[in-house]
Coordinates of C-alpha atoms and ligand atoms in Angstrom, one line a residue:
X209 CA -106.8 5.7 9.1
X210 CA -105.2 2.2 9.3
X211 CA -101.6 2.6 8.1
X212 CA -101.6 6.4 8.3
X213 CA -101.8 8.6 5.1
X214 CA -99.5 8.8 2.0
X215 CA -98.7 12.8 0.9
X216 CA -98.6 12.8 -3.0
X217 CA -97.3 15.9 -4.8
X218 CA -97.7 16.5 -8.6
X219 CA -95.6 19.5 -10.5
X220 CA -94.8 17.9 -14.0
X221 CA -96.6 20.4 -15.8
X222 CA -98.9 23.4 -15.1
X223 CA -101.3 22.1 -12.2
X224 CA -99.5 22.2 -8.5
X225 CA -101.3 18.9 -7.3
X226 CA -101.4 18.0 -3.9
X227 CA -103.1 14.8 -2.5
X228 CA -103.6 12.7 0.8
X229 CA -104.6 9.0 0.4
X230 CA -105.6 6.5 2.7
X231 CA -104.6 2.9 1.1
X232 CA -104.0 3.0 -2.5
X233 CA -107.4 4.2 -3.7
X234 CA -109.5 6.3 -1.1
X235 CA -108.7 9.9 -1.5
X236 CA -108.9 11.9 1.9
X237 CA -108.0 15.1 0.3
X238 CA -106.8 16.7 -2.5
X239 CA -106.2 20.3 -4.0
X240 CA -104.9 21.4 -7.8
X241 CA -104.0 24.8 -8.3
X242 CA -104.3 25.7 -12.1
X243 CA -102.0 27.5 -13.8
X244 CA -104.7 28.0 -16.9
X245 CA -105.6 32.0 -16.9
X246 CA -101.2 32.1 -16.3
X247 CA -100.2 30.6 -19.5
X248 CA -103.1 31.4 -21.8
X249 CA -101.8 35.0 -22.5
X250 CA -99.1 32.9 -24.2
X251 CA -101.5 30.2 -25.9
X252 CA -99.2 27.7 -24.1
X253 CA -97.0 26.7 -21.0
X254 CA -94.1 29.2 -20.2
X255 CA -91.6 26.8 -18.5
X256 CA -90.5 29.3 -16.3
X257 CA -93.4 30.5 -15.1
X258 CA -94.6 27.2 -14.2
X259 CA -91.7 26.2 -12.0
X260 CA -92.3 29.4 -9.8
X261 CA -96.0 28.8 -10.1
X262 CA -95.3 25.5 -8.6
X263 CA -92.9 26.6 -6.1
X264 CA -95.6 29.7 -5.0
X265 CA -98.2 27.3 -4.8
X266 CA -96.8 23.9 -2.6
X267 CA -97.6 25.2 1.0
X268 CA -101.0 26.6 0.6
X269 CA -102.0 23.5 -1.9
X270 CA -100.6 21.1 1.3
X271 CA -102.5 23.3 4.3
X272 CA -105.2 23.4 2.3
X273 CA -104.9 19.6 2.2
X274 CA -103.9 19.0 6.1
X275 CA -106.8 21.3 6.3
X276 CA -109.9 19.4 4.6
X277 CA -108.6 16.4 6.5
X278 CA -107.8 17.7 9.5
X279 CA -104.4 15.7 9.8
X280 CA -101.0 17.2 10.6
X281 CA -97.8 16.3 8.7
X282 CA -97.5 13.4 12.1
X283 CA -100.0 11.4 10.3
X284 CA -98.0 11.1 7.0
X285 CA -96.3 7.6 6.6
X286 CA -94.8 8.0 3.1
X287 CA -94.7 10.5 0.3
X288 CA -94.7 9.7 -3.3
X289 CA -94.0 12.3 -6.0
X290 CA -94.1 12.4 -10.0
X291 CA -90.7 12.1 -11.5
X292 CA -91.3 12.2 -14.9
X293 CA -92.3 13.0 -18.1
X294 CA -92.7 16.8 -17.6
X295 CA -90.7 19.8 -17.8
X296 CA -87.7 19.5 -15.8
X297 CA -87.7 22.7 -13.8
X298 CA -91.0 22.1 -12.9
X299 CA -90.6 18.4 -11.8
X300 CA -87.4 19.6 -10.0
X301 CA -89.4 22.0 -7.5
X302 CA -92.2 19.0 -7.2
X303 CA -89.2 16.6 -6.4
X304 CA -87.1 18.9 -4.3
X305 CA -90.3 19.6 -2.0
X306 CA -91.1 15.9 -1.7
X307 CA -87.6 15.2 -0.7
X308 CA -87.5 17.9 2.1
X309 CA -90.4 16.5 3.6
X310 CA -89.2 12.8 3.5
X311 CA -85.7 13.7 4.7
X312 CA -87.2 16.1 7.6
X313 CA -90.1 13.3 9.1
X314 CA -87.9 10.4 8.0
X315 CA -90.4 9.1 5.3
X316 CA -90.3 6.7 2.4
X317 CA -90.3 8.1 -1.0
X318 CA -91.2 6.8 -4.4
X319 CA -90.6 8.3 -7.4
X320 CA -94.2 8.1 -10.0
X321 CA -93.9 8.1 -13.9
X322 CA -96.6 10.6 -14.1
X323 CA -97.9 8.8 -17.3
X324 CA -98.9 5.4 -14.6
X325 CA -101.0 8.0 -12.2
X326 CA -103.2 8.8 -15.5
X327 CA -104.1 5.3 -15.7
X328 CA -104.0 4.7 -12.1
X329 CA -106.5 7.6 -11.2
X330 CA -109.5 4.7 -12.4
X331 CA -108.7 3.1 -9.1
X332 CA -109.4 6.6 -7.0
X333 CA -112.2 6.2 -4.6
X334 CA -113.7 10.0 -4.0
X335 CA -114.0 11.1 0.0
X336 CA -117.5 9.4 1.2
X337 CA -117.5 7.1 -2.5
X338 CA -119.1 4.1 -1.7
X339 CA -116.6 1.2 -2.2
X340 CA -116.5 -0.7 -6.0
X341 CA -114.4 -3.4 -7.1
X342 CA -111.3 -2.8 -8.7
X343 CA -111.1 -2.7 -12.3
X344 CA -110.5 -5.8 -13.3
X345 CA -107.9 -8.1 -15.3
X346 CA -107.0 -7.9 -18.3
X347 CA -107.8 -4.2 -19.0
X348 CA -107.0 -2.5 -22.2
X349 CA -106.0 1.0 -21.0
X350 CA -106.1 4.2 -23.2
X351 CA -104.0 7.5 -21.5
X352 CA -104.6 10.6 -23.4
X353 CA -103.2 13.8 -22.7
X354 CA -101.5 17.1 -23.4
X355 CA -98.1 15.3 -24.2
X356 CA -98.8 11.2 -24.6
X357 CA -101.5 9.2 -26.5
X358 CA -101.3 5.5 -25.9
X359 CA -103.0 1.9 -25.8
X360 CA -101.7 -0.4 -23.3
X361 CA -102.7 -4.2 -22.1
X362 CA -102.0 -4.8 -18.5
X363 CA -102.7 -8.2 -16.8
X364 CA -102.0 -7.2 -13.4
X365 CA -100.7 -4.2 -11.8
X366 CA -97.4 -1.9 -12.7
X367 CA -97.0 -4.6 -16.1
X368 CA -97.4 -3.2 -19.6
X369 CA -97.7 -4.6 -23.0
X370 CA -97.4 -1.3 -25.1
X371 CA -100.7 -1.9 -28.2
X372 CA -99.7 1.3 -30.1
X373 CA -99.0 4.6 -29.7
X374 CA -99.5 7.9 -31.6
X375 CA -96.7 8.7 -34.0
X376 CA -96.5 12.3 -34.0
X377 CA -99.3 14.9 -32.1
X378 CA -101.0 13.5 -28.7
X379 CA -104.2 13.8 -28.4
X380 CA -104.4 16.8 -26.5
X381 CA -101.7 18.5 -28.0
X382 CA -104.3 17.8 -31.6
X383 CA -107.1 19.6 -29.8
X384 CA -104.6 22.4 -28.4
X385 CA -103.1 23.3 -32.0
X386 CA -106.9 23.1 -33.3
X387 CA -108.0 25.3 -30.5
X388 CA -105.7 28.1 -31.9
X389 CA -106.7 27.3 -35.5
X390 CA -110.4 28.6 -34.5
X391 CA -109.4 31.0 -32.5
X392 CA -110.5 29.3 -29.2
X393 CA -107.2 29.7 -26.6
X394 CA -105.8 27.6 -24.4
X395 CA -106.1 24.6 -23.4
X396 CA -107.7 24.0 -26.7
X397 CA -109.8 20.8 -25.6
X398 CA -112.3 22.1 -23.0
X399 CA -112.4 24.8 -25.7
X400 CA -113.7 23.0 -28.3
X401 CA -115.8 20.6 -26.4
X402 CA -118.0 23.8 -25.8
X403 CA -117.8 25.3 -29.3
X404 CA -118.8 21.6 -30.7
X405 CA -121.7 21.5 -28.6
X406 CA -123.4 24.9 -30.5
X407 CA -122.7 22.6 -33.8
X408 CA -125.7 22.8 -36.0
X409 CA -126.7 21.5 -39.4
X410 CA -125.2 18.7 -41.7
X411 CA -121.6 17.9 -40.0
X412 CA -118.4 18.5 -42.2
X413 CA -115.8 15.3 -42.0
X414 CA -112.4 15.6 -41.6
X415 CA -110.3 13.0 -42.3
X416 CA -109.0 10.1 -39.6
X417 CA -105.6 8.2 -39.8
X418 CA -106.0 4.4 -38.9
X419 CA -103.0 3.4 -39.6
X420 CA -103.8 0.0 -41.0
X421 CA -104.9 -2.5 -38.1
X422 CA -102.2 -1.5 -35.9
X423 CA -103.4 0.3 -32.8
X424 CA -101.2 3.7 -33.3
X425 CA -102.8 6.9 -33.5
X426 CA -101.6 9.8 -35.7
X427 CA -103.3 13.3 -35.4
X428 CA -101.0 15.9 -37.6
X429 CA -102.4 15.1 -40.7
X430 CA -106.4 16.1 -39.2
X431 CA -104.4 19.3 -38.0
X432 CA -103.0 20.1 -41.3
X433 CA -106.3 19.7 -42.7
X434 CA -107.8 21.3 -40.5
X435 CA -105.4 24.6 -41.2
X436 CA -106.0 24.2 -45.1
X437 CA -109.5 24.3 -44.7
X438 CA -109.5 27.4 -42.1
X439 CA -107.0 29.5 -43.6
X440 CA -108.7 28.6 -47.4
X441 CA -111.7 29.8 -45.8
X442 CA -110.9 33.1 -44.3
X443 CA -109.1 34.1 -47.9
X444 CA -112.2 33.5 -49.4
X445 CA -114.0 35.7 -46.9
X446 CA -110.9 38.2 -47.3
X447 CA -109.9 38.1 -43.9
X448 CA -106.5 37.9 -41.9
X449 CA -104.9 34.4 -42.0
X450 CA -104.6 32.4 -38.5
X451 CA -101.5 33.9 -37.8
X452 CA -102.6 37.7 -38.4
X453 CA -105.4 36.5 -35.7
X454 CA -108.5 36.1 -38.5
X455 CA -111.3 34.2 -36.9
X456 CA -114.1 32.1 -38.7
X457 CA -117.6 33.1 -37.6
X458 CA -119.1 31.6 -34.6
X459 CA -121.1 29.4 -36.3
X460 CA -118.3 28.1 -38.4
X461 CA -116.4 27.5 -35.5
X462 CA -118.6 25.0 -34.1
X463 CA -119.1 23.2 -36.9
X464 CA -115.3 23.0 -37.4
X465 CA -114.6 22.3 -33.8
X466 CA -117.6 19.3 -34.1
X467 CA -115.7 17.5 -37.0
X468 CA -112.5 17.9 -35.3
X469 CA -114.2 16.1 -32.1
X470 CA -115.7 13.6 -34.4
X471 CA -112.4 12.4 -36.2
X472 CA -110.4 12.3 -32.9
X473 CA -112.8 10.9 -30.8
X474 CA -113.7 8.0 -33.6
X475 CA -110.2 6.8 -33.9
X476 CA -109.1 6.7 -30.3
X477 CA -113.0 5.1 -29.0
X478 CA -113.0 2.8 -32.2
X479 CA -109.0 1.9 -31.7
X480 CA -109.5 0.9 -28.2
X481 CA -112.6 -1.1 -28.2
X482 CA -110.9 -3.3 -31.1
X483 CA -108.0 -4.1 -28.5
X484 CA -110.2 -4.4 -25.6
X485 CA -111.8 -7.1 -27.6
X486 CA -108.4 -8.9 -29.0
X487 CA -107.2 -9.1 -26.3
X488 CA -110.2 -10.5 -24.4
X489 CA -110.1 -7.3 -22.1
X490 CA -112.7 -7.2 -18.9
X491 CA -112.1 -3.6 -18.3
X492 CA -111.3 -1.0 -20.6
X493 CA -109.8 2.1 -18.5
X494 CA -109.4 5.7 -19.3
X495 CA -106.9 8.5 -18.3
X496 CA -105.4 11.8 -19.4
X497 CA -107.0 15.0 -19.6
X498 CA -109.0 14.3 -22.9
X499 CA -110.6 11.4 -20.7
X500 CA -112.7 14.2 -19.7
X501 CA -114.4 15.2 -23.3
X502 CA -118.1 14.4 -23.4
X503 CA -118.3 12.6 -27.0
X504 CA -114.8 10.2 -26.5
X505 CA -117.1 8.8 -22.6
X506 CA -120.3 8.6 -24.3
X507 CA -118.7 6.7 -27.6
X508 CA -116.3 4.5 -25.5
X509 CA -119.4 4.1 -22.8
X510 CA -121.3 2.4 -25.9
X511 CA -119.1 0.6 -27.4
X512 CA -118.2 -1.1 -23.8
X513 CA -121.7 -1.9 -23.3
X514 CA -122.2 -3.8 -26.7
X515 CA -118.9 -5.4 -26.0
X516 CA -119.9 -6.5 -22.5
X517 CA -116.6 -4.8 -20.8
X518 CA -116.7 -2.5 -18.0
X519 CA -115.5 1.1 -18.6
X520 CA -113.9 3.2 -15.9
X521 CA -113.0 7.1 -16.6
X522 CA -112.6 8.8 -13.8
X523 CA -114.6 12.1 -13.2
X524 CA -113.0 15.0 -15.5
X525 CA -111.3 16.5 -12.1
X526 CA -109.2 13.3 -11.6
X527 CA -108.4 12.8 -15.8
X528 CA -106.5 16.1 -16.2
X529 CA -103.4 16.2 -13.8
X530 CA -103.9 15.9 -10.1
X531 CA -101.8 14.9 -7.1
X532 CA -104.1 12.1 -5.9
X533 CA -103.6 9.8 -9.3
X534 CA -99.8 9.9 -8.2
X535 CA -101.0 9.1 -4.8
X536 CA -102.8 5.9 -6.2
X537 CA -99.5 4.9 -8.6
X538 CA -96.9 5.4 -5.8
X539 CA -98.8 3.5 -3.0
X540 CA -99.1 0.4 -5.5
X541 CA -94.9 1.1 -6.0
X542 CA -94.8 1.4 -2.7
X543 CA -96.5 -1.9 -1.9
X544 CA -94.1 -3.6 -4.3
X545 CA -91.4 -2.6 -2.2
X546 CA -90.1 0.2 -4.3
X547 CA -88.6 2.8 -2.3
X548 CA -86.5 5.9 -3.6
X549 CA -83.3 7.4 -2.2
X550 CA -82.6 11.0 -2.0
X551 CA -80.5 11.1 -4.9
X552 CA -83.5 10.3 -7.4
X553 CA -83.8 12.2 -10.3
X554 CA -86.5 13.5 -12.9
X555 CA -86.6 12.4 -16.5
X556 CA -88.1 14.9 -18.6
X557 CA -88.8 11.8 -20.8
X558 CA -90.1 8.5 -19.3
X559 CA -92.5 6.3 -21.3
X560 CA -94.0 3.8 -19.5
X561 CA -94.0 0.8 -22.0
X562 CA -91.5 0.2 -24.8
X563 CA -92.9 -1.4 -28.3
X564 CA -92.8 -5.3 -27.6
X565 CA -91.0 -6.9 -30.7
X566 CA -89.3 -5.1 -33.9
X567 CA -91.3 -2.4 -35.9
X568 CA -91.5 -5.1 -38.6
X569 CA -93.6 -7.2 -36.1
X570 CA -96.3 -4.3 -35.2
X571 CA -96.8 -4.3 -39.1
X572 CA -96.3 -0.4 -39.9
X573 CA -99.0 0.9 -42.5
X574 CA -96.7 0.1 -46.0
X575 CA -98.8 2.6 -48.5
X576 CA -100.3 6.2 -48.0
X577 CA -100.5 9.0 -45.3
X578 CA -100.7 6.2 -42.6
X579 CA -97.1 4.9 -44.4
X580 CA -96.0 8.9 -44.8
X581 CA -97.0 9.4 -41.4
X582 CA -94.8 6.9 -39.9
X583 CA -92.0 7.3 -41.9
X584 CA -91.7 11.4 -40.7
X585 CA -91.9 10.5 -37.2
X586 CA -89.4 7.9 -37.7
X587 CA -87.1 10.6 -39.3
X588 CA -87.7 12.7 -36.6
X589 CA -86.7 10.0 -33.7
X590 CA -83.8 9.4 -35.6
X591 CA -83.1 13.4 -35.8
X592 CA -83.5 13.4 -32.2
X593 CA -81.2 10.7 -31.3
X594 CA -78.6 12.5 -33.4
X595 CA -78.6 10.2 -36.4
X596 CA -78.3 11.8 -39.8
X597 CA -80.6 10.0 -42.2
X598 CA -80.4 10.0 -46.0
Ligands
KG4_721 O1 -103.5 15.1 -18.6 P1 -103.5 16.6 -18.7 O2 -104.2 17.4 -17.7 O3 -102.0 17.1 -18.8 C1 -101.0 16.4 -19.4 O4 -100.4 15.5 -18.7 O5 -100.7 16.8 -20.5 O6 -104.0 16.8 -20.2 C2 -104.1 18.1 -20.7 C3 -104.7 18.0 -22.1 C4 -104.7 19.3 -22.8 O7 -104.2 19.1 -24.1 C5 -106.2 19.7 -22.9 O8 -106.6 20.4 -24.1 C6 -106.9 18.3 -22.9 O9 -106.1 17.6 -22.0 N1 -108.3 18.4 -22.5 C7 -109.3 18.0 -23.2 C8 -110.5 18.2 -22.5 N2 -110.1 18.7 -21.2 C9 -108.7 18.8 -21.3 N3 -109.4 17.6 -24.5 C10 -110.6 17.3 -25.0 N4 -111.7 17.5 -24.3 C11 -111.7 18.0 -23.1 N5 -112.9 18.1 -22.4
ZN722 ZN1 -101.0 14.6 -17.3

């Protein structure tokens, strides 16, 4: 252990990740602490309960860490920790532990946009993982999860050229509100990976937004279809609607849950290979806790191989949130000679590329949903930023 360890703490949402790194890719030890069977009374994240989950679940996550490595808190040379996007109380109690452990063994801190460990996890190197080269540049990179759905280009490390972006529902978020459509739970997406797999007979198809040839995603109009076609379906069979808790038969559900898979997982593989191959990508790079779905590896694995790029996804344990990917972001910060003090802050709102050029120049879709689509979640950034519009 060369330059000592780096401590990395994750608590933007409802895992408690915990991590120990040794360089910016080789993972000594790590621990998550799921808050899954906690929320999904609710069918979602209670803010409230996550921050105390977080804050009950800090110390055993790091002995348990100190633990499997058999290191002491002496060995720790710096400490980075996710600073945003995420729910703020949550973050805070994340941030607040980092900070006391900084200020107490007199450590550098970094502060890690949570949405640059996603992306960074494809550098991770397991415990006892053979070494492999780097992923290498130019790599399109694709982060989907619960709360962010994006394309980026990146010609060397920490620089992005935002591609596109979804304009409404992430991807997760899609399969979450589709999960309690068919009566699945949460987190919808592991959810209806399994129901698709029972899938039998001819598929159904439900529709996909492309959005022109821009490289945006948009997933509410699948979900309202999706919701026409399930509540129209248990009227006909006389049953309760969604909300009164009617279910489609088992059967049905797979099917369902297999054409929602489809539609999703065609757009972002299909959207993704185009850029990797416009912009003369070598590596096409996967993160976010829908990198872990079956059907969106084995399409994107395909399409690398005809395109001659190579495709790194980490294993499903390091796509959905985890302390170690903020380990691998913050070293790289680290390395750049970015240091925090301890007045830094969380953003419940961080995105990690802006749009490069107008809106005019990333050619918005100008006729149908893909032009309706836009236009609402225009409306509704311009709601959000207080503007009235007309
Ligand atoms: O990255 P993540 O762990 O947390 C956020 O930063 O949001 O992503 C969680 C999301 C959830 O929406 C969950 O339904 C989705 O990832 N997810 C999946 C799968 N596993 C998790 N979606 C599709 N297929 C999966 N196997
Ligand atoms: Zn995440």
């Amino acid at each position: 252990m060369s330059e000592g360890l780096l401590l990395a703490i994750e608590t933007s949402c409802d895992e408690t990740g915990v991590a120990l790194l040794d360089g910016p890719r080789r993972i000594v030890a790590h621990a998550v602490a799921s808050q899954v069977a906690l929320h999904a009374g609710a069918g979602g994240i209670v803010p409230e309960l996550a921050a105390r989950a977080h804050l009950r679940w800090l110390d055993p996550a790091l002995d348990e860490v100190l633990g499997d490595a058999g290191a002491t808190l002496g060995d720790v040379r710096s400490v980075a920790v996710t600073a945003g996007p995420g729910l703020v109380g949550s973050l805070l109690v994340g941030l607040s532990y980092a900070k006391a452990l900084a200020w107490a063994l007199d450590l550098p801190l970094v502060g890690v946009n949570h949405l640059e460990g996603h992306l960074y996890a494809a550098w991770l190197l397991d415990p006892g993982e053979p070494e492999r080269p780097e992923p290498a540049f130019p790599l399109v990179a694709l982060v989907v999860s619960g709360g962010h759905t994006f394309l980026v280009e990146m010609r060397d490390h920490l620089a992005y050229r935002l591609l596109g972006e979804t304009v409404d529902d992430a991807a997760g978020e899609a399969f979450d509100k589709a999960g309690r459509l068919l009566g699945l739970g949460y987190p919808g997406g592991p959810a209806i990976a399994a129901a698709a797999a029972d899938a039998a007979g001819p598929p159904d198809r439900l529709p996909r937004a492309w959005l022109g040839d821009s490289y945006d995603f948009s997933f509410s109009g699948l979900k309202t279809a999706l919701r026409r076609l399930v509540e129209a379906e248990l009227a006909a069979g006389g049953r309760q609607p969604v909300e009164g808790g009617g279910r489609l038969d088992a059967a049905r559900v797979a099917a369902l849950a297999a054409a929602f898979q489809e539609s999703v997982v065609e757009v972002l593989a299909t959207k993704t290979l185009r850029a990797a191959e416009a912009v003369g990508a070598r590596t096409i790079v996967v993160g976010g806790g829908v990198a872990s779905n079956g059907s969106l590896r084995e399409r994107l694995a395909g399409g690398a191989a005809s395109l001659g790029v190579d495709l790194v996804i980490p294993r499903p344990g390091l796509c959905t949130d985890n302390g170690a990917m903020i380990g691998a972001a913050g070293a790289r910060r680290l390395a750049a000679g970015e240091a925090a003090g301890l007045d830094l802050g969380v953003r419940a709102s961080w995105p990690l590329a802006r749009p490069a050029g107008s809106p005019t120049s990333r050619r918005p879709p100008t006729r149908g949903a893909a032009a309706r689509a836009y236009a609402r979640a225009r409306d509704a950034e311009a709601d959000a930023a207080g503007r009235v519009t007309g």
